[in-house]
XYZ file of C-alpha atoms in Angstrom:
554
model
C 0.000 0.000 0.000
C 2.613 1.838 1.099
C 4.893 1.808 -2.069
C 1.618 2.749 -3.919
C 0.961 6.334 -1.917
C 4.473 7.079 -2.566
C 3.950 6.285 -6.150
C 1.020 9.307 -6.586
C 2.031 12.449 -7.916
C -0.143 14.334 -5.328
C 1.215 17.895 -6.314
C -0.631 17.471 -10.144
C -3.793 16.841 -8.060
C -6.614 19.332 -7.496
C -7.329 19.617 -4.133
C -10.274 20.744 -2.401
C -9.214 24.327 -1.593
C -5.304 26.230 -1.373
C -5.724 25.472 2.794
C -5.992 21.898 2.020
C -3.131 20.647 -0.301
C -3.264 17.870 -1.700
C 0.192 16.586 -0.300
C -1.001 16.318 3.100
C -3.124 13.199 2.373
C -0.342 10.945 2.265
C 0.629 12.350 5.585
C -2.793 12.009 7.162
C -3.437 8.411 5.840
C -0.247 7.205 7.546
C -1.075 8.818 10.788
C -4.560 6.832 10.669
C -2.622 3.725 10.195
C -0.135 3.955 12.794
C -2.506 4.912 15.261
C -3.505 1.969 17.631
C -5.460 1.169 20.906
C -2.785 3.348 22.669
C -3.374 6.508 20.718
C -5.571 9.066 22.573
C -9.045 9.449 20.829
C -8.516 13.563 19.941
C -5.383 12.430 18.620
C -7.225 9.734 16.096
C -10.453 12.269 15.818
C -8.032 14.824 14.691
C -7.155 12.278 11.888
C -10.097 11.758 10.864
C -11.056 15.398 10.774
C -7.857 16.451 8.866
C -9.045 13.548 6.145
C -12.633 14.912 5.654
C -11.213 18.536 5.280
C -8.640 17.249 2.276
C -11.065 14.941 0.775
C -14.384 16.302 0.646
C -15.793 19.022 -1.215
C -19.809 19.977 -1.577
C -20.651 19.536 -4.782
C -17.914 17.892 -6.728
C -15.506 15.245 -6.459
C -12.158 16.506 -6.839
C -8.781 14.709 -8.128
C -7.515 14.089 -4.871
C -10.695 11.939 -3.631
C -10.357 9.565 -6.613
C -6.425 8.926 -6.220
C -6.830 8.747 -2.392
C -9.965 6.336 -3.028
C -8.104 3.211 -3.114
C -5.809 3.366 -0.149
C -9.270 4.642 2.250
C -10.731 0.942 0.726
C -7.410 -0.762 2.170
C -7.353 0.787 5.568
C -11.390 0.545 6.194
C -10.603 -3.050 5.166
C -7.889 -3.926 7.474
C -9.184 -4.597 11.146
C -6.032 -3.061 12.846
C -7.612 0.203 11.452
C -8.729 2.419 14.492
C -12.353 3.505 14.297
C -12.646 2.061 11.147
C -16.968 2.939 11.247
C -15.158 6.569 10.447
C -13.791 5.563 7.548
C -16.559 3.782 6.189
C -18.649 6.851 6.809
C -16.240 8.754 4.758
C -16.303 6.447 1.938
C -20.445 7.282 1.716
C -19.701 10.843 1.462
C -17.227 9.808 -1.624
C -19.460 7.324 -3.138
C -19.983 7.559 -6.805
C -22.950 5.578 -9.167
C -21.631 2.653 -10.439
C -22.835 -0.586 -11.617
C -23.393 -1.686 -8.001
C -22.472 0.715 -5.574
C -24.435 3.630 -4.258
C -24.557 7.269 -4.331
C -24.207 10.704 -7.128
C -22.492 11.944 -10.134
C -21.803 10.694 -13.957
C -21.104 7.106 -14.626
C -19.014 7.879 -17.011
C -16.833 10.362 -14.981
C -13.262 9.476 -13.413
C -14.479 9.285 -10.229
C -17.357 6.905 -10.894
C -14.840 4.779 -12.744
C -12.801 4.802 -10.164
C -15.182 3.559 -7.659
C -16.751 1.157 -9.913
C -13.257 -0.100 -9.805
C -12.981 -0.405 -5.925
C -16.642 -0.975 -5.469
C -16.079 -5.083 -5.469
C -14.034 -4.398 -2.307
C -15.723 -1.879 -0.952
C -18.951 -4.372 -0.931
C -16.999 -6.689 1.438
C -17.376 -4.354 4.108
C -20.945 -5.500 3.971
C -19.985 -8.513 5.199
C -17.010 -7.307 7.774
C -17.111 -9.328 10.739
C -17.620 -6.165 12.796
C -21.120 -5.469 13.108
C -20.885 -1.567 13.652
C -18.855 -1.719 9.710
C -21.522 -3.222 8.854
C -24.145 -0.534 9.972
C -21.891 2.293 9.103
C -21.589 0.121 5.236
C -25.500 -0.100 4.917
C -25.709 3.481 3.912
C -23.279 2.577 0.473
C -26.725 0.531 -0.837
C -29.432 2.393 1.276
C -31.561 3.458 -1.490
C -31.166 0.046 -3.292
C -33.467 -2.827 -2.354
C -32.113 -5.897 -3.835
C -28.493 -5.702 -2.091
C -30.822 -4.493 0.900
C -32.798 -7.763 0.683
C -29.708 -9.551 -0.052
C -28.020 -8.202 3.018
C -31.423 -9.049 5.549
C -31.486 -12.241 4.532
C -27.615 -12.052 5.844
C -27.779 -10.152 8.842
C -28.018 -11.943 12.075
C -26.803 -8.991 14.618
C -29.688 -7.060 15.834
C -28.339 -3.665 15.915
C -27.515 -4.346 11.863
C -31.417 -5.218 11.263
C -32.818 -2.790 13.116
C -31.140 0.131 11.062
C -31.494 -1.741 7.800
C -35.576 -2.023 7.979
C -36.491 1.343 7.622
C -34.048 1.748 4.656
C -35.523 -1.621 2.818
C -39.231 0.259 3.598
C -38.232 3.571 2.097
C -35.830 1.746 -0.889
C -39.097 -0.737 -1.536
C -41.489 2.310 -1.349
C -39.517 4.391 -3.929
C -38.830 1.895 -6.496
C -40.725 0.932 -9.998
C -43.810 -0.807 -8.518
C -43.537 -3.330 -11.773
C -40.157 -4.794 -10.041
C -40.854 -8.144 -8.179
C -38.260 -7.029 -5.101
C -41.522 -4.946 -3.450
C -43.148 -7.799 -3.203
C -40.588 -9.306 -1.320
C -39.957 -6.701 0.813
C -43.537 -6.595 1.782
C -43.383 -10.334 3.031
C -40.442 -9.783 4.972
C -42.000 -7.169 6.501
C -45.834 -9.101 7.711
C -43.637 -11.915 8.440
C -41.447 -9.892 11.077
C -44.518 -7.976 12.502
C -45.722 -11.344 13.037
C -42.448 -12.700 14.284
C -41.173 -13.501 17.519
C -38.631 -10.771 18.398
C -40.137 -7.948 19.535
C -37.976 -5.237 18.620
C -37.931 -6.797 15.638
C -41.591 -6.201 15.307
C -41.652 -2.890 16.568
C -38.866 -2.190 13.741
C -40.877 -3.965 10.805
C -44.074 -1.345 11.693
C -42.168 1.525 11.392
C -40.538 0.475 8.219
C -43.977 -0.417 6.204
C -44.896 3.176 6.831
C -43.482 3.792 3.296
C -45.319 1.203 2.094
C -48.476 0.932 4.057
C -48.873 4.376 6.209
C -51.788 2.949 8.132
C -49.594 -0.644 9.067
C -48.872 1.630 12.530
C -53.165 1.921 13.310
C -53.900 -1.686 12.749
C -50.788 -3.051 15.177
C -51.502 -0.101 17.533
C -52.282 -2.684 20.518
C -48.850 -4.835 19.812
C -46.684 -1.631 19.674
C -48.480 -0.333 23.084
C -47.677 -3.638 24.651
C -43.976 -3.498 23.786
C -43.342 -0.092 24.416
C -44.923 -0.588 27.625
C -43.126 -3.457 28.822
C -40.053 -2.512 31.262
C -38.032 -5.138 30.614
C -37.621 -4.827 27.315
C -37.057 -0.894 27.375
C -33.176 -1.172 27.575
C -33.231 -3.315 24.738
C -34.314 -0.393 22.528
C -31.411 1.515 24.150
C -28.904 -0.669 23.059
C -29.799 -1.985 19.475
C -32.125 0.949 17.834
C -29.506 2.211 15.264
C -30.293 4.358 12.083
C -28.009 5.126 9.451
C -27.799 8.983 9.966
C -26.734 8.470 13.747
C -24.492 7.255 15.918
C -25.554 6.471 18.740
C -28.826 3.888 19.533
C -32.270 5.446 20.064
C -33.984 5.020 23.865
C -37.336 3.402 23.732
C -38.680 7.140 24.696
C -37.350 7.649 20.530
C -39.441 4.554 19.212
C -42.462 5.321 21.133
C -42.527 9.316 19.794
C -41.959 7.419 16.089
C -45.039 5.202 16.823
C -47.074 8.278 17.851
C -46.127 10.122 14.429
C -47.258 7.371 12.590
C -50.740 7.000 14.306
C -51.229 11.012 14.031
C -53.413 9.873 11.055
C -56.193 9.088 12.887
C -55.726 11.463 16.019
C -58.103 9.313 18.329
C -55.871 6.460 18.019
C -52.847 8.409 18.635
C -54.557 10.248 21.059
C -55.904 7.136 23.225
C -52.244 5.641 22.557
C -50.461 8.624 24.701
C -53.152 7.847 27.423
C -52.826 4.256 27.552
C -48.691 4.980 27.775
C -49.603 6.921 30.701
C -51.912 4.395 32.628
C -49.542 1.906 31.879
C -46.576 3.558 33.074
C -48.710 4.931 36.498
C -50.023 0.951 36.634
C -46.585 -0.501 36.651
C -44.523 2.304 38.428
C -42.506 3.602 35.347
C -41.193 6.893 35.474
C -39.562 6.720 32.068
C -42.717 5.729 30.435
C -45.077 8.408 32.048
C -42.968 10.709 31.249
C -42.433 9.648 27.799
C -46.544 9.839 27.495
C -46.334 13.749 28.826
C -43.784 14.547 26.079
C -45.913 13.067 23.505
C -49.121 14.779 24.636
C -47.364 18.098 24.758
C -46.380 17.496 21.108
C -49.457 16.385 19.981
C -50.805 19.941 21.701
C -48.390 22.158 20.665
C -49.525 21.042 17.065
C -53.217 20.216 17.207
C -55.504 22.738 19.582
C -58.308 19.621 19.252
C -56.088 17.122 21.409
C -56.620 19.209 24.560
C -59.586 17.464 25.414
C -57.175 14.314 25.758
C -54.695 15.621 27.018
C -56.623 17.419 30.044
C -57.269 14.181 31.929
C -53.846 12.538 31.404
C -52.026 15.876 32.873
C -54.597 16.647 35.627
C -53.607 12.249 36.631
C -50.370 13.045 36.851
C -50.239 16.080 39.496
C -49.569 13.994 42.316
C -47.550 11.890 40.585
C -43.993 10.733 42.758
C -41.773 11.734 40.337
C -40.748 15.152 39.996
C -40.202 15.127 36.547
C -43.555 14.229 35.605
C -45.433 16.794 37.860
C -43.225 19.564 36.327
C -44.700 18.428 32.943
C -47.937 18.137 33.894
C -48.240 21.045 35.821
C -47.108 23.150 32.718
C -49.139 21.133 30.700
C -52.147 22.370 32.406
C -50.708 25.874 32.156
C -50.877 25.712 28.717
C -54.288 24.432 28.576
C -55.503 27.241 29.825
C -59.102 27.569 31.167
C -59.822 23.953 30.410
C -58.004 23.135 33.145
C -60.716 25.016 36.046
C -62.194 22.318 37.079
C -58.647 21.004 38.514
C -57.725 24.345 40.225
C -57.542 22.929 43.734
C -54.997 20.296 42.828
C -53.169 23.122 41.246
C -53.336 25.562 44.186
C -52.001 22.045 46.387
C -49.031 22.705 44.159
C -48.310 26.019 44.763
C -45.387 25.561 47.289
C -44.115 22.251 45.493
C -40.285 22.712 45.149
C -39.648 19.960 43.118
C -37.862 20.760 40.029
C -37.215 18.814 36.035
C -34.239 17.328 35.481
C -33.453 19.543 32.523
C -35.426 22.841 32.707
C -35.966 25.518 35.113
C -38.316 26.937 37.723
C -40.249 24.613 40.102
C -43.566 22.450 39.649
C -44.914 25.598 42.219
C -44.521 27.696 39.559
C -45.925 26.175 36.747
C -48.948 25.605 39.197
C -48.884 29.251 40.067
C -49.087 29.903 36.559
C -51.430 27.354 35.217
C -53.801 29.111 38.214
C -53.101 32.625 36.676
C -54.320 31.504 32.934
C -57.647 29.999 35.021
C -57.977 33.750 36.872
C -57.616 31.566 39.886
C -56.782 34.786 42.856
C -54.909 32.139 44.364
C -52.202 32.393 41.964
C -51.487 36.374 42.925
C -49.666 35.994 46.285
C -45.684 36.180 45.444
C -46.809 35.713 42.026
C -44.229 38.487 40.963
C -41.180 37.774 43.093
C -41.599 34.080 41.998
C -41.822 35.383 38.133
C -38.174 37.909 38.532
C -35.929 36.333 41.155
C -34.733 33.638 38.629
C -33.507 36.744 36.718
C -31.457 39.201 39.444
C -28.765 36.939 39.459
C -28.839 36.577 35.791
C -29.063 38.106 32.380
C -32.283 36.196 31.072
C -32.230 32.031 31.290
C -31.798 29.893 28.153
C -34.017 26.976 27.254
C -34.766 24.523 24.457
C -37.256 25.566 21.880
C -40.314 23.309 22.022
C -39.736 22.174 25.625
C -41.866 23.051 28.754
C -39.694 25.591 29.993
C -40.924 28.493 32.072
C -43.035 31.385 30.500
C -41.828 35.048 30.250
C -42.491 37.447 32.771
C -44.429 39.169 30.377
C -46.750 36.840 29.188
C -47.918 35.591 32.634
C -48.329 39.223 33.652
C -49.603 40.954 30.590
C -52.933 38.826 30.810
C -53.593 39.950 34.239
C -54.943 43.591 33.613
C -58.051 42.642 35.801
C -55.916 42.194 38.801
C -53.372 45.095 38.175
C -55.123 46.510 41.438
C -52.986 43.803 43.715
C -49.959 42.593 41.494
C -49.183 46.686 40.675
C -47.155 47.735 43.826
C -45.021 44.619 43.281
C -44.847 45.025 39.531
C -43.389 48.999 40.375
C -41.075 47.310 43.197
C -39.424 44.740 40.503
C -38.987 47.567 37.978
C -37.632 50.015 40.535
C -35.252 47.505 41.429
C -34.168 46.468 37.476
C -33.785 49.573 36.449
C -31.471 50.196 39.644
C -29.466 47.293 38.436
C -29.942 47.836 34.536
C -31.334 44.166 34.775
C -32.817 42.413 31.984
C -36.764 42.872 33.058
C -36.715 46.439 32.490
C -38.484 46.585 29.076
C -40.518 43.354 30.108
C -42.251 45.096 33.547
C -42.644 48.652 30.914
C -44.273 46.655 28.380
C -46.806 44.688 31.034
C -47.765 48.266 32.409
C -48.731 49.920 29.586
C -50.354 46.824 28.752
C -52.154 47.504 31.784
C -52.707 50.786 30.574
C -50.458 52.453 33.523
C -47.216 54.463 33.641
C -44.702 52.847 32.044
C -41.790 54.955 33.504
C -41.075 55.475 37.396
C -42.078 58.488 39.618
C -39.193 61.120 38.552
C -38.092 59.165 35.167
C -37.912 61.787 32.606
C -37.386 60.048 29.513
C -40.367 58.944 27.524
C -41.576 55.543 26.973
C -40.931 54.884 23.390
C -44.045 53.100 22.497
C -43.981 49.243 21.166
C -42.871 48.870 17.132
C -45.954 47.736 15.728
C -46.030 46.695 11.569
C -48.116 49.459 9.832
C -51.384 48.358 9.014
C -52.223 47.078 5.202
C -54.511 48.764 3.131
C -57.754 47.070 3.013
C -57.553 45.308 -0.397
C -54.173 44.197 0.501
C -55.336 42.826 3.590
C -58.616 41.135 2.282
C -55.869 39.321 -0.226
C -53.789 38.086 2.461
C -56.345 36.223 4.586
C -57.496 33.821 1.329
C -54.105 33.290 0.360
C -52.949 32.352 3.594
C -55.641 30.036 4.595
C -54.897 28.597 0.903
C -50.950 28.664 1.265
C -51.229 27.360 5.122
C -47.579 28.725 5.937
C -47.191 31.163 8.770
C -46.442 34.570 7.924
C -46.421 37.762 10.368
C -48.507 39.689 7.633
C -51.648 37.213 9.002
C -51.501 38.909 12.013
C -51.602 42.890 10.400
C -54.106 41.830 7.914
C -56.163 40.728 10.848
C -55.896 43.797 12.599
C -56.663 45.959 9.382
C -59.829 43.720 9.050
C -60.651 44.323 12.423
C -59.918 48.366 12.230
C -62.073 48.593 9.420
C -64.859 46.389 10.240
C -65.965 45.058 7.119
C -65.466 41.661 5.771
C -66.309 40.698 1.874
C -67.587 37.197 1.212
C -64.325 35.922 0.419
C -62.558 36.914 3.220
C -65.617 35.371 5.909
C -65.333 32.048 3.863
C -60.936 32.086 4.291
C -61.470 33.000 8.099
C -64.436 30.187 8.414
C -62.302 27.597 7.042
C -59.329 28.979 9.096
C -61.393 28.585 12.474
C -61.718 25.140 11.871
C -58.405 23.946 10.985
C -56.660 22.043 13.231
C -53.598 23.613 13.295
C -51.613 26.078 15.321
C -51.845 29.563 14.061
C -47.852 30.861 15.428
C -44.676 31.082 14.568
C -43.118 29.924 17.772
C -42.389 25.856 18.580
C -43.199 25.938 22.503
C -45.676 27.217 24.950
C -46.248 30.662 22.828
C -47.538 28.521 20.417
C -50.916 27.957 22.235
C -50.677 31.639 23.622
C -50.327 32.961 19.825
C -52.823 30.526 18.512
C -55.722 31.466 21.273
C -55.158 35.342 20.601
C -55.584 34.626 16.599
C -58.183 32.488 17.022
C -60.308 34.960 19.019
C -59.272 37.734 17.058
C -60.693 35.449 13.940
C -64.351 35.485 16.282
C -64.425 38.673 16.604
C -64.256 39.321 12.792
C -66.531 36.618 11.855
C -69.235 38.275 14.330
C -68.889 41.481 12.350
C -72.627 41.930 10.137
């Protein structure tokens, strides 16, 4: 091999930019092979790195890929190669079409020659005695069922056939429908849902979803029973590979891709979540309880019709043991808003609750608080403001995932609350008195909820003015009675919904187009926002009651 490398003119090469020359590659290829189970792992993922920089290219394969080609094929072949998943992975990114390998670009180019040339030893890693080369290999033929098919009927590791399923589903699904493979596929497919393994099973739904998007509804009951079942929940952890990751999937994963599949018929996923919830309070899983509250809060975040189902499941799990869960459900009944009154005494038994998630902040006390304040439960207003700003005085603002129950603004717990600005104002004035002392971040939060309020905005003895909220001009009326149709027709969120409402509204006059777009809008099940967490709901309730109003216009 050696002789070889020292044989390539790598100077004449192009290489994939001036800070990458091509000369280096010899150099980084024989620091990949030296390295052994003694070389420190930044040392090796430096390596690898260094390789991907001087290799790869987006769009185009340059010279230096196709010469270098040959000597990747030896080391990803040899089994003294460290990490040698990496290199496979690499040789994906380089694949070319050829008569039987996988990937882009001309089949009659030099670099599709050249791996048409390498392919037959490239396939062998198909059949590499480690099964993780193996996995890493699959994506070389994952848009090509026969070699898939070829390969299942192979595979005996369980981590291999687990990632290989959904690619045979999606290959099958996207071939010519005359070819006699699909057939085959299919019967692998019944045969494994049928089968005796159960991840196996589990696996086989998800991968006729290509094929047969309602296979998930009809084994709904089976994939409940697995999910459900504790002991086999570290199984998922340890064999549910796919080919775009790394790392195996917890059963938490599967069960959120079960859910997506059943969001066809929203009862069924709907009464799924539940039962995942029962189950998990039934057999004293945490993990599976609170795998049912994060599918509920994505099925509400999304559709405003699930809250109905969702209401009970939360309003079970207040007094749940595990802090984790009560923090979700609490802010799950937050977000539900007044739906949740009939459960305001369990919340107000929450109030002082100090338990905390795992992940996010503020308390399962404060979630209650707030869930109380979106009721217009009084209970909610004692120490309702110091619990809302002392997360911030030691801090400028508090990150958080998007799409996560996470705690709400200051400002939109507060701003709502105009009808009991008599008790929350001295407290409000006392937290702006002491940001602006401390040029803290709440300063233009605690303005904004006052003149909300329709109070002072500035402190006694402040002289500068309160510059007023930016607010989008409003459209002209033809523009706006365009936007409404073309919106409910288009169904993509744009901030121009929101003016054209408010133009509607300031003019007070609807034509029969624009009633029959805001009709249909009203009863599309769909949030009407731009944000992916709670401010979803909050932005979707203030649209959809703006909508109301206009549609009770003569």
């Amino acid at each position: 091999m050696w002789e070889a490398l020292d044989a390539v003119d790598w100077r004449a090469l192009e290489a994939v930019g001036p800070d990458h020359p091509a000369t280096d590659v010899p150099k980084v290829l024989r620091r990949i092979a030296r390295a052994d189970a003694a070389t420190g792992p930044e040392a090796v993922g430096r390596a690898y790195a260094d390789l991907q920089d001087l290799l790869l290219t987006p769009g185009r394969f340059t010279g230096v890929g196709t010469a270098a080609l040959p000597f990747l094929v030896d080391l990803a072949l040899d089994p003294e190669t460290v990490v040698r998943p990496d290199l496979v992975d690499l040789l994906t990114y380089l694949a070319c079409d050829g008569e039987d390998g996988g990937g882009g670009g001309e089949a009659d180019s030099a670099p599709a020659a050249a791996w048409r040339r390498q392919w037959p030893r490239i396939r062998r890693l198909l059949d590499d005695g480690d099964p993780v080369v193996r996995r890493t290999a699959l994506r070389l033929i994952a848009d090509r069922t026969g070699p898939l098919l070829e390969r299942w009927h192979e595979e005996t590791d369980l981590s291999v056939q687990v990632a290989l399923l959904p690619a045979l589903g999606r290959a099958a699904a996207d071939e010519d429908p005359t070819e006699s493979t699909g057939a085959e596929v299919r019967a692998v497919l019944d045969g494994l849902r049928h089968g005796g393994n159960p991840v196996l099973r589990v696996a086989a739904v998800i991968a006729s979803a290509p094929l047969d998007p309602r296979a998930a509804l009809r084994a709904h009951p089976m994939l409940l029973e697995i999910l459900a079942d504790p002991v086999l929940a570290p199984e998922f952890g340890r064999v549910w590979y796919t080919l775009d990751r790394e790392i195996p999937y917890e059963r938490k994963d599967v069960a959120a891709w079960v859910v997506e599949l059943l969001e066809l018929d929203m009862t069924v996923a709907t009464s799924f979540v539940a039962a995942l919830a029962e189950t998990g309070s039934r057999i004293g899983d945490a993990e599976l309880r609170r795998c049912a509250l994060d599918e509920a809060w994505r099925l509400l975040l999304a559709r405003p019709s699930v809250g109905a189902a969702v209401l009970p499941l939360a309003a079970g799990l207040l007094a749940d043991p595990d802090d984790d869960v009560r923090y979700q459900a609490a802010h799950l009944m937050a977000v539900l808003g007044h739906r949740a009154a009939p459960h305001a005494d369990r919340l107000a038994a929450l109030l002082h609750d100090p338990g905390e998630s795992t992940f996010f902040d503020g308390t399962i006390g404060d979630h209650a608080r707030w869930a109380l304040t979106r009721i217009g439960d009084p209970r909610a207003l004692p120490e309702l403001v110091e619990r809302l700003v002392a997360p911030y005085r030691d801090v400028q603002g508090h990150g958080f995932f998007p799409g996560e129950p996470r705690q709400p603004d200051v400002a939109d717990v507060l701003r709502p609350l105009r009808a009991h600005a008599g008790v929350l104002l001295p407290a409000v004035r006392e937290a702006l008195r002491d940001e602006v002392t401390r040029a803290g971040w709440l300063v233009k939060d605690l303005r904004k909820v006052l003149h909300a309020w329709g109070e002072d905005p500035l402190l006694p003895g402040e002289p500068t003015p309160y510059p007023q909220p930016w607010e989008p001009p409003l459209p002209e009326p033809a523009q706006a009675e365009a936007t409404v149709p073309a919106f409910a027709a288009d169904g993509q969120w744009h901030w121009t919904f929101t003016t054209a409402l408010d133009a509607l509204t300031h003019h007070a006059t609807l034509t029969p187009p624009v009633r029959e777009a805001l009709t249909a809008l009203r009863a599309e099940d769909r949030r009407f926002s731009e944000y992916g967490d709670y401010r979803a709901v909050l932005q979707d309730e203030e649209i959809r009651a703006r909508i109301d109003g206009l549609l009770a216009l003569p």
